[in-house]
Amino acid sequence: MGIELIIAGVAGIMAVAILIFGVVSLRSERQTEVEERLGRYTSEYSSLLAQFEEANDERLANEPGAITQRLDSALADREFAKKWRTQLARADLKLTVGEYFALHIIAGIATFFVGWLLIFGNPIGGAVAGFAGLFFPRFYVARKQGQRLRSFEGQLPDTLSLWVNALRSGYSVLQAMEAIGRESPDPTSTEFKRVVQEVQLGIPMEAALDHLLVRLPSEDMDLVNTAVNIQREVGGNLAEILESISHTIRDRIKLKGEIRVLTSQGRVTGWIISGLPILLTVFLYFVSPDYTGRLVENRLCGWPMIGVGLGLIGSGAAVIQKIVNIEY
């Protein structure tokens, strides 16, 4: 009887200990999750950009998610990883650095086999295609960044008009931003909602606007940020300031459009001159593989000629784009 009581007592103590450990672990895990979510807004901007690396629970539950997590941990402190986070944030792509890195590898391998098996028929051509394929994700991200920035800048005059009307209606600066987040189209609504969230979590208005400027590096928005910060320090009628800036930005957008139209011929000419030799070489390779194939097969002479030709084509394209890129 005594032994049974001892065993029952030990079992009861173990059950209580396990229950206490489970409750403490659950609370600790919940606290860690809350701190992690708050950390995305209250820590430095590098942590803010980490919100674009958050994967959903279903994806993290399987093996590829675990591999992605390990890859993210391995790349977290690398300098290029920090640049990639900023680029993904500017493009508003919900990808982690590990996933973005994996996309480079996948694109390179896919284009290698496509170039080898379907286009060139030899591994050398496939290697060239695979090397070019490594840059496809970067081209896509850069294109998304440009589209998002142009869309934001195009919406900025209307955004400032809405901001001015809200201020004249008696709204505070933060309430006006909330109205912009509700009424404006994307990406303006998304970015101003983030600014409001950051301010509500205790981040100063100046820092929140600086974060917006990092995500969308617009010269026009930089002018708006400067005006808001100066008004908060020295006072003044912010509505009149923003209205004046709105007229200035509208004139700048009009000037940008005129310059883009005037330089369109030069830009198109640059792309045609740059792409014509490459397309002509590929065409001749299919039409007369015995003639053009010698350029690829001869490693001592053909490969250096290909490298020099690509280098000169790239240099010429860069010079042409530099000429037609007029600063204003």
CSV table of N, CA, C and O in Angstrom, one decimal, residues 249-323:
chain,number,residue,atom,x,y,z
A,249,ILE,N,5.1,69.1,-58.4
A,249,ILE,CA,5.2,67.7,-58.8
A,249,ILE,C,4.4,67.5,-60.1
A,249,ILE,O,4.9,66.8,-61.0
A,250,ARG,N,3.3,68.1,-60.2
A,250,ARG,CA,2.5,68.0,-61.5
A,250,ARG,C,3.3,68.5,-62.7
A,250,ARG,O,3.4,67.9,-63.8
A,251,ASP,N,4.0,69.7,-62.5
A,251,ASP,CA,4.8,70.2,-63.5
A,251,ASP,C,6.0,69.3,-63.8
A,251,ASP,O,6.4,69.1,-65.0
A,252,ARG,N,6.6,68.7,-62.8
A,252,ARG,CA,7.7,67.8,-63.0
A,252,ARG,C,7.3,66.5,-63.8
A,252,ARG,O,8.0,66.1,-64.6
A,253,ILE,N,6.1,66.0,-63.4
A,253,ILE,CA,5.6,64.8,-64.1
A,253,ILE,C,5.3,65.2,-65.6
A,253,ILE,O,5.7,64.4,-66.5
A,254,LYS,N,4.8,66.3,-65.9
A,254,LYS,CA,4.6,66.8,-67.2
A,254,LYS,C,5.9,66.9,-68.0
A,254,LYS,O,6.0,66.4,-69.1
A,255,LEU,N,6.9,67.4,-67.3
A,255,LEU,CA,8.2,67.6,-67.9
A,255,LEU,C,8.9,66.2,-68.2
A,255,LEU,O,9.5,66.0,-69.2
A,256,LYS,N,8.7,65.3,-67.2
A,256,LYS,CA,9.2,63.9,-67.4
A,256,LYS,C,8.6,63.3,-68.7
A,256,LYS,O,9.3,62.6,-69.4
A,257,GLY,N,7.3,63.4,-68.8
A,257,GLY,CA,6.6,62.8,-70.0
A,257,GLY,C,7.1,63.4,-71.3
A,257,GLY,O,7.4,62.7,-72.3
A,258,GLU,N,7.3,64.7,-71.3
A,258,GLU,CA,7.9,65.4,-72.5
A,258,GLU,C,9.3,64.9,-72.9
A,258,GLU,O,9.6,64.6,-74.0
A,259,ILE,N,10.1,64.8,-71.8
A,259,ILE,CA,11.5,64.3,-72.1
A,259,ILE,C,11.5,62.8,-72.5
A,259,ILE,O,12.3,62.4,-73.4
A,260,ARG,N,10.6,62.0,-71.9
A,260,ARG,CA,10.5,60.6,-72.3
A,260,ARG,C,10.1,60.5,-73.8
A,260,ARG,O,10.6,59.6,-74.5
A,261,VAL,N,9.2,61.3,-74.2
A,261,VAL,CA,8.8,61.2,-75.6
A,261,VAL,C,9.9,61.7,-76.5
A,261,VAL,O,10.1,61.0,-77.6
A,262,LEU,N,10.6,62.7,-76.2
A,262,LEU,CA,11.7,63.2,-77.0
A,262,LEU,C,12.9,62.3,-77.1
A,262,LEU,O,13.6,62.2,-78.1
A,263,THR,N,13.1,61.5,-76.0
A,263,THR,CA,14.2,60.6,-76.0
A,263,THR,C,13.8,59.1,-76.4
A,263,THR,O,14.7,58.2,-76.3
A,264,SER,N,12.6,58.9,-76.7
A,264,SER,CA,12.1,57.5,-77.0
A,264,SER,C,12.8,57.0,-78.2
A,264,SER,O,13.2,55.8,-78.2
A,265,GLN,N,13.0,57.8,-79.2
A,265,GLN,CA,13.7,57.3,-80.4
A,265,GLN,C,15.1,56.8,-80.1
A,265,GLN,O,15.6,55.8,-80.6
A,266,GLY,N,15.9,57.6,-79.3
A,266,GLY,CA,17.2,57.2,-79.0
A,266,GLY,C,17.3,56.0,-78.1
A,266,GLY,O,18.1,55.1,-78.3
A,267,ARG,N,16.3,55.8,-77.2
A,267,ARG,CA,16.3,54.6,-76.4
A,267,ARG,C,15.9,53.3,-77.2
A,267,ARG,O,16.6,52.3,-77.1
A,268,VAL,N,15.0,53.5,-78.1
A,268,VAL,CA,14.6,52.3,-79.0
A,268,VAL,C,15.8,52.0,-79.9
A,268,VAL,O,16.1,50.8,-80.2
A,269,THR,N,16.4,53.0,-80.5
A,269,THR,CA,17.6,52.8,-81.3
A,269,THR,C,18.7,52.1,-80.6
A,269,THR,O,19.3,51.2,-81.1
A,270,GLY,N,18.9,52.4,-79.3
A,270,GLY,CA,19.9,51.7,-78.5
A,270,GLY,C,19.6,50.3,-78.3
A,270,GLY,O,20.5,49.4,-78.4
A,271,TRP,N,18.3,50.0,-78.0
A,271,TRP,CA,18.0,48.5,-77.9
A,271,TRP,C,18.1,47.8,-79.2
A,271,TRP,O,18.5,46.6,-79.2
A,272,ILE,N,17.7,48.4,-80.3
A,272,ILE,CA,17.8,47.7,-81.6
A,272,ILE,C,19.3,47.4,-82.0
A,272,ILE,O,19.6,46.3,-82.4
A,273,ILE,N,20.1,48.5,-81.8
A,273,ILE,CA,21.5,48.3,-82.2
A,273,ILE,C,22.2,47.2,-81.3
A,273,ILE,O,23.1,46.5,-81.7
A,274,SER,N,21.8,47.2,-80.0
A,274,SER,CA,22.4,46.2,-79.1
A,274,SER,C,21.9,44.8,-79.3
A,274,SER,O,22.6,43.8,-79.2
A,275,GLY,N,20.6,44.7,-79.6
A,275,GLY,CA,20.1,43.3,-79.8
A,275,GLY,C,20.2,42.7,-81.2
A,275,GLY,O,20.2,41.5,-81.4
A,276,LEU,N,20.4,43.6,-82.2
A,276,LEU,CA,20.5,43.1,-83.6
A,276,LEU,C,21.7,42.1,-83.8
A,276,LEU,O,21.5,41.1,-84.4
A,277,PRO,N,22.9,42.4,-83.3
A,277,PRO,CA,24.0,41.4,-83.5
A,277,PRO,C,23.7,40.1,-82.9
A,277,PRO,O,24.0,39.0,-83.5
A,278,ILE,N,23.1,40.1,-81.7
A,278,ILE,CA,22.9,38.8,-81.0
A,278,ILE,C,21.8,38.0,-81.8
A,278,ILE,O,22.0,36.8,-82.0
A,279,LEU,N,20.7,38.7,-82.1
A,279,LEU,CA,19.6,38.0,-82.9
A,279,LEU,C,20.1,37.5,-84.2
A,279,LEU,O,19.8,36.4,-84.7
A,280,LEU,N,21.0,38.3,-84.9
A,280,LEU,CA,21.5,37.9,-86.2
A,280,LEU,C,22.4,36.7,-86.1
A,280,LEU,O,22.4,35.8,-86.9
A,281,THR,N,23.2,36.6,-85.0
A,281,THR,CA,24.1,35.5,-84.8
A,281,THR,C,23.3,34.2,-84.5
A,281,THR,O,23.6,33.1,-85.0
A,282,VAL,N,22.2,34.3,-83.7
A,282,VAL,CA,21.4,33.2,-83.4
A,282,VAL,C,20.7,32.7,-84.7
A,282,VAL,O,20.6,31.5,-85.0
A,283,PHE,N,20.2,33.7,-85.5
A,283,PHE,CA,19.6,33.3,-86.8
A,283,PHE,C,20.5,32.6,-87.7
A,283,PHE,O,20.2,31.5,-88.3
A,284,LEU,N,21.7,33.1,-87.8
A,284,LEU,CA,22.7,32.4,-88.7
A,284,LEU,C,23.1,31.0,-88.1
A,284,LEU,O,23.4,30.1,-88.9
A,285,TYR,N,23.1,30.9,-86.8
A,285,TYR,CA,23.4,29.6,-86.2
A,285,TYR,C,22.4,28.5,-86.6
A,285,TYR,O,22.7,27.4,-86.9
A,286,PHE,N,21.1,28.9,-86.7
A,286,PHE,CA,20.1,28.0,-87.1
A,286,PHE,C,20.1,27.8,-88.6
A,286,PHE,O,19.8,26.7,-89.1
A,287,VAL,N,20.3,28.8,-89.4
A,287,VAL,CA,20.3,28.7,-90.8
A,287,VAL,C,21.5,28.0,-91.4
A,287,VAL,O,21.4,27.1,-92.2
A,288,SER,N,22.7,28.3,-90.8
A,288,SER,CA,23.9,27.7,-91.3
A,288,SER,C,24.8,27.3,-90.1
A,288,SER,O,25.7,28.0,-89.7
A,289,PRO,N,24.4,26.2,-89.4
A,289,PRO,CA,25.2,25.8,-88.2
A,289,PRO,C,26.6,25.4,-88.5
A,289,PRO,O,27.5,25.6,-87.6
A,290,ASP,N,26.9,25.0,-89.7
A,290,ASP,CA,28.3,24.6,-90.0
A,290,ASP,C,29.2,25.9,-90.0
A,290,ASP,O,30.4,25.9,-89.7
A,291,TYR,N,28.6,27.0,-90.5
A,291,TYR,CA,29.4,28.2,-90.6
A,291,TYR,C,29.5,28.9,-89.3
A,291,TYR,O,30.6,29.3,-88.8
A,292,THR,N,28.4,29.1,-88.6
A,292,THR,CA,28.4,29.8,-87.3
A,292,THR,C,28.9,29.0,-86.2
A,292,THR,O,29.5,29.5,-85.2
A,293,GLY,N,28.7,27.6,-86.3
A,293,GLY,CA,29.1,26.7,-85.2
A,293,GLY,C,30.6,26.8,-85.0
A,293,GLY,O,31.1,26.4,-83.9
A,294,ARG,N,31.4,27.1,-86.0
A,294,ARG,CA,32.9,27.1,-85.8
A,294,ARG,C,33.2,28.2,-84.7
A,294,ARG,O,34.2,28.1,-84.1
A,295,LEU,N,32.4,29.3,-84.7
A,295,LEU,CA,32.7,30.3,-83.7
A,295,LEU,C,32.6,29.8,-82.3
A,295,LEU,O,33.3,30.2,-81.4
A,296,VAL,N,31.7,28.8,-82.1
A,296,VAL,CA,31.5,28.3,-80.7
A,296,VAL,C,32.4,27.1,-80.5
A,296,VAL,O,32.9,26.9,-79.3
A,297,GLU,N,32.8,26.4,-81.5
A,297,GLU,CA,33.6,25.2,-81.3
A,297,GLU,C,35.1,25.6,-81.1
A,297,GLU,O,35.8,24.9,-80.4
A,298,ASN,N,35.5,26.7,-81.7
A,298,ASN,CA,36.9,27.1,-81.6
A,298,ASN,C,37.1,27.9,-80.3
A,298,ASN,O,36.7,29.0,-80.2
A,299,ARG,N,37.7,27.2,-79.3
A,299,ARG,CA,37.8,27.8,-78.0
A,299,ARG,C,38.9,28.8,-77.9
A,299,ARG,O,38.9,29.8,-77.2
A,300,LEU,N,39.9,28.6,-78.7
A,300,LEU,CA,41.1,29.5,-78.7
A,300,LEU,C,40.8,30.9,-79.4
A,300,LEU,O,41.3,31.9,-78.9
A,301,CYS,N,40.0,30.9,-80.4
A,301,CYS,CA,39.7,32.1,-81.1
A,301,CYS,C,38.2,32.5,-81.0
A,301,CYS,O,37.9,33.7,-80.8
A,302,GLY,N,37.3,31.6,-81.1
A,302,GLY,CA,35.9,31.9,-81.2
A,302,GLY,C,35.4,32.4,-79.8
A,302,GLY,O,34.7,33.4,-79.8
A,303,TRP,N,35.8,31.8,-78.7
A,303,TRP,CA,35.2,32.2,-77.4
A,303,TRP,C,35.7,33.6,-77.1
A,303,TRP,O,34.9,34.4,-76.6
A,304,PRO,N,37.0,33.9,-77.2
A,304,PRO,CA,37.4,35.3,-77.0
A,304,PRO,C,36.7,36.3,-77.8
A,304,PRO,O,36.4,37.4,-77.4
A,305,MET,N,36.4,36.0,-79.1
A,305,MET,CA,35.7,36.9,-80.0
A,305,MET,C,34.3,37.1,-79.5
A,305,MET,O,33.8,38.2,-79.5
A,306,ILE,N,33.6,36.0,-79.0
A,306,ILE,CA,32.3,36.2,-78.5
A,306,ILE,C,32.3,37.0,-77.2
A,306,ILE,O,31.4,37.9,-77.1
A,307,GLY,N,33.3,36.8,-76.3
A,307,GLY,CA,33.4,37.6,-75.1
A,307,GLY,C,33.6,39.1,-75.4
A,307,GLY,O,33.0,40.0,-74.8
A,308,VAL,N,34.5,39.4,-76.3
A,308,VAL,CA,34.8,40.8,-76.7
A,308,VAL,C,33.6,41.4,-77.3
A,308,VAL,O,33.2,42.6,-77.0
A,309,GLY,N,32.9,40.6,-78.2
A,309,GLY,CA,31.7,41.2,-78.9
A,309,GLY,C,30.6,41.5,-77.9
A,309,GLY,O,30.0,42.6,-77.9
A,310,LEU,N,30.4,40.6,-76.9
A,310,LEU,CA,29.3,40.9,-75.9
A,310,LEU,C,29.7,42.1,-75.0
A,310,LEU,O,28.9,42.9,-74.7
A,311,GLY,N,31.0,42.2,-74.7
A,311,GLY,CA,31.5,43.3,-73.9
A,311,GLY,C,31.3,44.6,-74.6
A,311,GLY,O,30.8,45.6,-74.0
A,312,LEU,N,31.6,44.7,-75.9
A,312,LEU,CA,31.4,45.9,-76.7
A,312,LEU,C,30.0,46.2,-76.9
A,312,LEU,O,29.6,47.4,-76.8
A,313,ILE,N,29.1,45.2,-77.1
A,313,ILE,CA,27.7,45.5,-77.2
A,313,ILE,C,27.1,46.1,-75.9
A,313,ILE,O,26.4,47.0,-75.9
A,314,GLY,N,27.5,45.5,-74.8
A,314,GLY,CA,27.1,46.0,-73.5
A,314,GLY,C,27.6,47.4,-73.2
A,314,GLY,O,26.8,48.2,-72.7
A,315,SER,N,28.8,47.7,-73.6
A,315,SER,CA,29.4,49.0,-73.4
A,315,SER,C,28.6,50.0,-74.2
A,315,SER,O,28.3,51.1,-73.8
A,316,GLY,N,28.4,49.7,-75.5
A,316,GLY,CA,27.6,50.6,-76.4
A,316,GLY,C,26.2,50.8,-75.9
A,316,GLY,O,25.7,52.0,-75.9
A,317,ALA,N,25.5,49.8,-75.4
A,317,ALA,CA,24.2,50.0,-74.8
A,317,ALA,C,24.2,50.9,-73.6
A,317,ALA,O,23.3,51.8,-73.5
A,318,ALA,N,25.2,50.7,-72.7
A,318,ALA,CA,25.3,51.6,-71.6
A,318,ALA,C,25.5,53.0,-71.9
A,318,ALA,O,25.0,53.9,-71.3
A,319,VAL,N,26.4,53.2,-72.9
A,319,VAL,CA,26.7,54.6,-73.3
A,319,VAL,C,25.5,55.3,-73.9
A,319,VAL,O,25.2,56.4,-73.6
A,320,ILE,N,24.7,54.5,-74.8
A,320,ILE,CA,23.5,55.1,-75.4
A,320,ILE,C,22.5,55.4,-74.3
A,320,ILE,O,21.9,56.5,-74.3
A,321,GLN,N,22.3,54.5,-73.4
A,321,GLN,CA,21.3,54.8,-72.3
A,321,GLN,C,21.7,56.0,-71.5
A,321,GLN,O,20.9,56.8,-71.0
A,322,LYS,N,23.1,56.2,-71.3
A,322,LYS,CA,23.6,57.3,-70.5
A,322,LYS,C,23.3,58.6,-71.2
A,322,LYS,O,23.0,59.6,-70.6
A,323,ILE,N,23.4,58.6,-72.6
A,323,ILE,CA,23.2,59.8,-73.3
A,323,ILE,C,21.7,60.2,-73.3
A,323,ILE,O,21.5,61.4,-73.2
